[in-house]
Amino acid sequence: MSRIITVGAAQLGPIAREATRSAVVARLIALIEQAARHGCDLVVFPELALTTFFPRWYLADQVEVDSFFERQMPGPETGALFDAARRLGVGFYLGYAELAEEGGRTRHFNTAILVDKRGEIVGKYRKIHLPGHAEHEPWRRFQHLEKRYFETGNLGFPVFRAFGGVLGMAICNDRRWPETYRVMGLQDVEMVLIGYNTPVHNPPAPEHDDLSQFHNQLVMQSGAYQNACWVVGVAKAGLEEGVEQIGNSIIVAPSGEIVGRCTTLGDELAIARCDLDLGLSYKRSVFDFARHREPQAYRMIVDRKGATPPP
Ligand code: ING
């Protein structure tokens, strides 16, 4: 018996700094409506899908920083997205900047939620791997101040029973770290949803720029194969406020093969019928963790000699 989720990778083109939430939500609803016409069960939007990627600027005024955050989800301007999901019977992953009052203080997270076909939030994840820096670094062509504007996620890498399977979430830089997939792999995840905003140019390592597309695919294909799960990676793409961001949104099967891909740098839906049972042939052979992993043998042997690369 196959358990198929028809997934729409809903890539977004640039979002302008001044774009209103309602204008962006209208773009998201248009993609959900297109997905419904093609029989999708689930739509995956990018990281920080409601606003421009504001960590590219040093913003001294906390009021301006907080203007990019959502205090409620759904809120007055995002409720229409949940209504569309309910009306059309299509769930979604949404990345957004979360401002939460927790433990008596205001918290700021780079967050993603999983919403089911009834329009109910069934899962939340807060980004753990925050790239970039915390202080203004004027030498950069553009900033990457996620360490300034967000706290490290405090929810771990949970998995959620939804859409007939076991789904997990990650956000952008998380996809570059094998731990992200393995922590969920050890919880029997069958599909990992990932939104991203990735500039082509990485100021601290411009020599990597030409490999940005290759690295984007490499990390998600290996994460999928090594954990016998589907991986859906969705970009906010194009020239956004002067910064070129990669597209190349992809849907990766547990074999590591790319089975769906966006080919533009704008709002675009790539669709694939994802049979969750395809992961079983890997979970029951090559990546049968119970039979083949050796956690007792894995030890961190780090000494000064071994840890530092030769001069
Ligand atoms: N963006 C980038 C990412 O990990 C980055 C940061 C760019 C890291 C280029 C390395 C190279 O895709 C976010 N938002 O994490």
Short mmCIF file of C-alpha atoms and ligand atoms in Angstrom, two decimals:
data_model
loop_
_atom_site.label_atom_id
_atom_site.label_comp_id
_atom_site.label_asym_id
_atom_site.label_seq_id
_atom_site.Cartn_x
_atom_site.Cartn_y
_atom_site.Cartn_z
CA MET A 1 0.00 0.00 0.00
CA SER A 2 1.55 3.37 -0.92
CA ARG A 3 1.05 6.46 1.20
CA ILE A 4 1.29 9.35 -1.22
CA ILE A 5 1.52 13.02 -0.28
CA THR A 6 1.25 15.31 -3.31
CA VAL A 7 3.61 18.13 -2.40
CA GLY A 8 3.88 21.62 -3.89
CA ALA A 9 7.22 23.37 -3.44
CA ALA A 10 5.96 26.98 -3.45
CA GLN A 11 9.00 29.07 -4.25
CA LEU A 12 8.71 32.84 -3.85
CA GLY A 13 10.42 35.53 -5.86
CA PRO A 14 11.71 38.67 -4.11
CA ILE A 15 9.69 40.39 -1.38
CA ALA A 16 10.33 44.13 -1.18
CA ARG A 17 11.16 45.77 2.14
CA GLU A 18 7.97 47.84 1.98
CA ALA A 19 5.70 44.98 0.89
CA THR A 20 2.61 44.74 3.11
CA ARG A 21 1.69 41.44 4.78
CA SER A 22 -1.62 41.42 2.89
CA ALA A 23 0.14 41.75 -0.49
CA VAL A 24 2.47 38.87 0.37
CA VAL A 25 -0.37 36.73 1.76
CA ALA A 26 -2.20 37.25 -1.55
CA ARG A 27 0.82 35.76 -3.36
CA LEU A 28 0.85 32.79 -0.97
CA ILE A 29 -2.89 32.20 -1.47
CA ALA A 30 -2.45 32.28 -5.27
CA LEU A 31 0.13 29.49 -4.92
CA ILE A 32 -2.13 27.47 -2.60
CA GLU A 33 -5.02 27.84 -5.07
CA GLN A 34 -2.76 26.67 -7.92
CA ALA A 35 -1.63 23.75 -5.74
CA ALA A 36 -5.25 22.79 -5.02
CA ARG A 37 -6.01 22.76 -8.75
CA HIS A 38 -3.19 20.22 -9.16
CA GLY A 39 -4.37 18.01 -6.30
CA CYS A 40 -1.70 18.96 -3.76
CA ASP A 41 -2.12 17.87 -0.13
CA LEU A 42 0.70 20.06 1.22
CA VAL A 43 2.42 23.27 0.14
CA VAL A 44 5.89 24.29 1.38
CA PHE A 45 6.74 28.00 1.50
CA PRO A 46 10.22 29.51 2.13
CA GLU A 47 11.88 30.71 5.32
CA LEU A 48 10.66 34.19 6.45
CA ALA A 49 7.99 33.96 3.75
CA LEU A 50 5.99 36.98 4.95
CA THR A 51 8.69 39.62 4.63
CA THR A 52 11.89 40.52 2.89
CA PHE A 53 15.02 38.88 4.35
CA PHE A 54 15.59 41.75 6.81
CA PRO A 55 18.75 40.29 8.48
CA ARG A 56 20.62 41.65 5.43
CA TRP A 57 20.46 45.09 7.10
CA TYR A 58 21.82 46.52 10.37
CA LEU A 59 18.69 48.02 11.98
CA ALA A 60 19.43 50.07 15.10
CA ASP A 61 15.78 50.66 15.99
CA GLN A 62 14.20 47.63 17.73
CA VAL A 63 10.74 48.93 16.77
CA GLU A 64 11.73 48.62 13.12
CA VAL A 65 13.22 45.16 13.71
CA ASP A 66 10.03 44.03 15.45
CA SER A 67 7.93 45.30 12.52
CA PHE A 68 9.16 42.26 10.59
CA PHE A 69 7.89 39.86 13.30
CA GLU A 70 4.47 38.25 13.88
CA ARG A 71 3.03 38.55 17.40
CA GLN A 72 0.14 36.22 16.58
CA MET A 73 -0.13 33.24 14.21
CA PRO A 74 -2.62 33.27 12.64
CA GLY A 75 -2.94 37.03 13.00
CA PRO A 76 -5.22 39.66 11.45
CA GLU A 77 -3.25 39.69 8.16
CA THR A 78 -2.33 36.00 7.95
CA GLY A 79 -5.70 34.47 8.88
CA ALA A 80 -6.73 34.54 5.20
CA LEU A 81 -3.99 32.01 4.47
CA PHE A 82 -5.38 29.59 7.06
CA ASP A 83 -8.90 30.15 5.70
CA ALA A 84 -7.68 29.28 2.19
CA ALA A 85 -6.01 26.12 3.48
CA ARG A 86 -9.23 25.06 5.19
CA ARG A 87 -11.42 26.00 2.19
CA LEU A 88 -9.20 24.16 -0.29
CA GLY A 89 -8.17 21.24 1.92
CA VAL A 90 -4.44 21.95 1.46
CA GLY A 91 -1.97 22.09 4.37
CA PHE A 92 1.21 24.17 4.41
CA TYR A 93 4.66 24.83 5.96
CA LEU A 94 5.23 28.54 6.59
CA GLY A 95 8.44 30.23 7.67
CA TYR A 96 8.12 33.52 9.54
CA ALA A 97 9.73 35.71 12.21
CA GLU A 98 8.07 34.86 15.55
CA LEU A 99 7.84 37.35 18.43
CA ALA A 100 6.64 35.47 21.53
CA GLU A 101 6.07 36.41 25.18
CA GLU A 102 7.49 33.38 27.02
CA GLY A 103 8.79 32.96 30.56
CA GLY A 104 7.99 36.57 31.31
CA ARG A 105 10.11 38.00 28.52
CA THR A 106 9.92 38.81 24.81
CA ARG A 107 11.54 36.19 22.59
CA HIS A 108 12.49 36.42 18.91
CA PHE A 109 12.75 33.25 16.79
CA ASN A 110 13.15 32.32 13.14
CA THR A 111 10.19 29.93 13.07
CA ALA A 112 8.31 27.50 10.83
CA ILE A 113 4.89 25.96 11.40
CA LEU A 114 3.11 22.97 9.90
CA VAL A 115 -0.60 23.52 9.23
CA ASP A 116 -2.92 20.62 8.32
CA LYS A 117 -5.78 20.50 5.81
CA ARG A 118 -8.22 21.76 8.44
CA GLY A 119 -6.11 24.90 8.82
CA GLU A 120 -4.87 23.84 12.28
CA ILE A 121 -1.25 24.28 13.43
CA VAL A 122 0.06 20.74 14.11
CA GLY A 123 3.75 21.52 14.52
CA LYS A 124 6.23 24.30 15.24
CA TYR A 125 10.01 24.50 14.82
CA ARG A 126 12.44 27.30 15.73
CA LYS A 127 15.67 27.60 13.74
CA ILE A 128 18.69 26.19 15.58
CA HIS A 129 21.62 26.89 13.24
CA LEU A 130 21.70 30.70 12.97
CA PRO A 131 24.41 31.72 10.47
CA GLY A 132 26.04 35.10 10.13
CA HIS A 133 27.01 37.49 12.92
CA ALA A 134 25.59 39.62 15.77
CA GLU A 135 27.33 42.99 15.32
CA HIS A 136 27.36 45.38 12.38
CA GLU A 137 30.19 44.45 9.99
CA PRO A 138 30.43 47.30 7.46
CA TRP A 139 33.06 45.47 5.39
CA ARG A 140 30.35 43.17 4.06
CA ARG A 141 28.48 43.97 0.81
CA PHE A 142 25.39 43.11 2.88
CA GLN A 143 24.85 41.97 6.48
CA HIS A 144 23.66 38.60 7.74
CA LEU A 145 22.49 39.49 11.26
CA GLU A 146 20.45 36.41 12.21
CA LYS A 147 22.56 36.02 15.39
CA ARG A 148 21.46 39.55 16.33
CA TYR A 149 17.76 39.38 15.57
CA PHE A 150 16.95 35.78 16.57
CA GLU A 151 17.57 33.48 19.52
CA THR A 152 18.67 29.89 18.94
CA GLY A 153 15.63 27.65 18.61
CA ASN A 154 14.53 25.97 21.88
CA LEU A 155 12.26 23.22 20.54
CA GLY A 156 14.87 20.76 19.27
CA PHE A 157 14.11 18.91 16.03
CA PRO A 158 10.65 17.42 16.71
CA VAL A 159 8.74 15.23 14.27
CA PHE A 160 4.97 15.29 13.80
CA ARG A 161 2.42 12.67 12.76
CA ALA A 162 0.52 14.41 9.96
CA PHE A 163 -0.61 13.88 6.35
CA GLY A 164 -0.47 10.10 6.93
CA GLY A 165 3.22 10.07 7.82
CA VAL A 166 5.99 11.39 10.05
CA LEU A 167 7.06 14.91 9.06
CA GLY A 168 9.81 17.19 10.37
CA MET A 169 10.90 20.74 9.74
CA ALA A 170 14.14 22.69 9.43
CA ILE A 171 15.06 26.19 8.27
CA CYS A 172 17.74 27.25 5.78
CA ASN A 173 21.20 26.90 7.35
CA ASP A 174 19.94 23.88 9.31
CA ARG A 175 19.99 21.96 6.00
CA ARG A 176 23.78 22.20 5.84
CA TRP A 177 24.29 20.27 9.10
CA PRO A 178 23.97 16.45 9.10
CA GLU A 179 22.74 16.54 12.71
CA THR A 180 19.55 18.22 11.51
CA TYR A 181 18.49 15.21 9.45
CA ARG A 182 19.92 12.54 11.75
CA VAL A 183 18.14 13.77 14.89
CA MET A 184 14.88 13.50 12.94
CA GLY A 185 16.05 10.29 11.23
CA LEU A 186 16.43 8.71 14.66
CA GLN A 187 12.75 9.62 15.21
CA ASP A 188 11.80 7.78 11.96
CA VAL A 189 11.07 10.95 9.98
CA GLU A 190 9.70 10.31 6.48
CA MET A 191 9.69 13.85 5.05
CA VAL A 192 11.67 16.94 6.07
CA LEU A 193 10.36 20.38 5.00
CA ILE A 194 12.89 23.22 4.66
CA GLY A 195 12.46 26.84 3.59
CA TYR A 196 15.52 28.98 2.78
CA ASN A 197 16.86 32.41 1.83
CA THR A 198 20.34 31.84 0.41
CA PRO A 199 22.41 34.60 -1.17
CA VAL A 200 24.61 33.53 -4.05
CA HIS A 201 27.48 35.52 -2.48
CA ASN A 202 28.75 34.61 0.97
CA PRO A 203 30.95 37.55 2.09
CA PRO A 204 33.27 35.56 4.42
CA ALA A 205 33.93 32.94 1.70
CA PRO A 206 33.44 34.35 -1.82
CA GLU A 207 35.41 31.43 -3.20
CA HIS A 208 32.36 29.27 -2.48
CA ASP A 209 29.93 31.44 -4.49
CA ASP A 210 30.20 29.43 -7.72
CA LEU A 211 29.25 26.31 -5.77
CA SER A 212 26.15 27.75 -4.06
CA GLN A 213 23.74 25.77 -6.26
CA PHE A 214 25.80 22.58 -5.97
CA HIS A 215 26.02 22.88 -2.16
CA ASN A 216 22.28 23.56 -1.93
CA GLN A 217 21.52 20.30 -3.71
CA LEU A 218 24.34 18.31 -2.10
CA VAL A 219 23.20 18.85 1.48
CA MET A 220 19.53 18.04 0.83
CA GLN A 221 20.22 15.04 -1.40
CA SER A 222 22.65 13.56 1.15
CA GLY A 223 20.31 14.35 4.07
CA ALA A 224 17.49 12.56 2.27
CA TYR A 225 19.49 9.48 1.29
CA GLN A 226 21.38 9.06 4.59
CA ASN A 227 18.12 9.19 6.56
CA ALA A 228 15.88 7.41 4.06
CA CYS A 229 13.43 10.32 3.90
CA TRP A 230 11.96 12.83 1.49
CA VAL A 231 13.37 16.38 1.64
CA VAL A 232 11.54 19.41 0.25
CA GLY A 233 13.67 22.58 0.01
CA VAL A 234 11.99 25.84 -1.02
CA ALA A 235 13.67 29.18 -1.80
CA LYS A 236 12.85 32.81 -1.52
CA ALA A 237 14.65 33.53 -4.82
CA GLY A 238 15.82 36.28 -7.13
CA LEU A 239 17.21 39.76 -6.74
CA GLU A 240 15.71 40.87 -3.41
CA GLU A 241 16.63 44.43 -2.29
CA GLY A 242 19.91 44.26 -4.22
CA VAL A 243 20.94 40.78 -3.08
CA GLU A 244 20.87 37.84 -5.54
CA GLN A 245 19.33 34.82 -3.82
CA ILE A 246 19.44 31.30 -5.26
CA GLY A 247 16.28 29.54 -6.38
CA ASN A 248 16.67 25.86 -7.24
CA SER A 249 13.83 24.76 -4.97
CA ILE A 250 13.81 20.95 -5.09
CA ILE A 251 11.89 17.87 -4.01
CA VAL A 252 14.27 15.01 -3.15
CA ALA A 253 13.27 11.34 -2.84
CA PRO A 254 14.73 8.97 -0.19
CA SER A 255 16.98 7.62 -2.96
CA GLY A 256 18.61 11.06 -3.09
CA GLU A 257 17.18 11.71 -6.56
CA ILE A 258 15.69 15.11 -7.36
CA VAL A 259 12.14 14.49 -8.60
CA GLY A 260 10.85 18.06 -8.75
CA ARG A 261 12.51 21.42 -9.25
CA CYS A 262 11.65 25.07 -9.80
CA THR A 263 13.38 26.55 -12.86
CA THR A 264 12.69 30.27 -12.42
CA LEU A 265 13.60 32.87 -9.79
CA GLY A 266 10.00 33.92 -9.17
CA ASP A 267 6.80 32.66 -7.57
CA GLU A 268 6.64 29.10 -8.89
CA LEU A 269 5.09 25.80 -7.85
CA ALA A 270 6.96 22.53 -8.43
CA ILE A 271 4.84 19.46 -7.71
CA ALA A 272 5.66 15.83 -6.98
CA ARG A 273 3.67 12.82 -5.81
CA CYS A 274 5.75 11.62 -2.85
CA ASP A 275 5.20 8.00 -1.80
CA LEU A 276 6.29 7.87 1.85
CA ASP A 277 6.74 4.09 1.53
CA LEU A 278 9.71 4.64 -0.84
CA GLY A 279 11.80 5.33 2.28
CA LEU A 280 11.06 1.89 3.69
CA SER A 281 13.34 0.02 1.30
CA TYR A 282 16.27 2.11 2.63
CA LYS A 283 15.17 2.03 6.28
CA ARG A 284 14.96 -1.77 6.03
CA SER A 285 18.34 -2.26 4.32
CA VAL A 286 21.26 0.18 4.01
CA PHE A 287 19.97 2.55 6.73
CA ASP A 288 18.43 0.07 9.15
CA PHE A 289 19.72 2.05 12.14
CA ALA A 290 18.92 -0.71 14.66
CA ARG A 291 21.07 -3.25 12.78
CA HIS A 292 23.84 -1.17 11.31
CA ARG A 293 24.46 1.95 13.41
CA GLU A 294 27.05 1.57 16.19
CA PRO A 295 26.37 4.44 18.63
CA GLN A 296 28.43 2.71 21.33
CA ALA A 297 31.47 2.83 19.07
CA TYR A 298 31.09 6.46 18.08
CA ARG A 299 33.39 8.47 20.34
CA MET A 300 34.64 12.02 19.95
CA ILE A 301 38.41 11.58 20.01
CA VAL A 302 39.69 15.11 19.74
CA ASP A 303 43.18 16.06 20.82
CA ARG A 304 45.21 19.16 19.97
CA LYS A 305 47.31 17.25 17.46
CA GLY A 306 44.38 15.61 15.70
CA ALA A 307 41.93 18.51 15.82
CA THR A 308 43.94 21.19 14.09
CA PRO A 309 44.54 20.79 10.35
CA PRO A 310 48.19 20.64 9.34
CA PRO A 311 49.71 24.13 8.66
N1 ING B 1 21.07 31.58 4.70
C1 ING B 1 22.22 30.95 4.21
C2 ING B 1 22.16 29.44 4.17
O1 ING B 1 22.64 28.71 5.02
C3 ING B 1 24.60 30.96 4.06
C4 ING B 1 23.46 31.43 4.91
C5 ING B 1 24.76 31.45 2.76
C6 ING B 1 25.48 30.03 4.54
C7 ING B 1 25.82 31.01 1.96
C8 ING B 1 26.55 29.56 3.76
C9 ING B 1 26.71 30.05 2.48
O2 ING B 1 21.65 28.97 3.15
C10 ING B 1 20.32 31.36 5.83
N2 ING B 1 19.25 32.16 6.00
O3 ING B 1 20.61 30.52 6.65
#
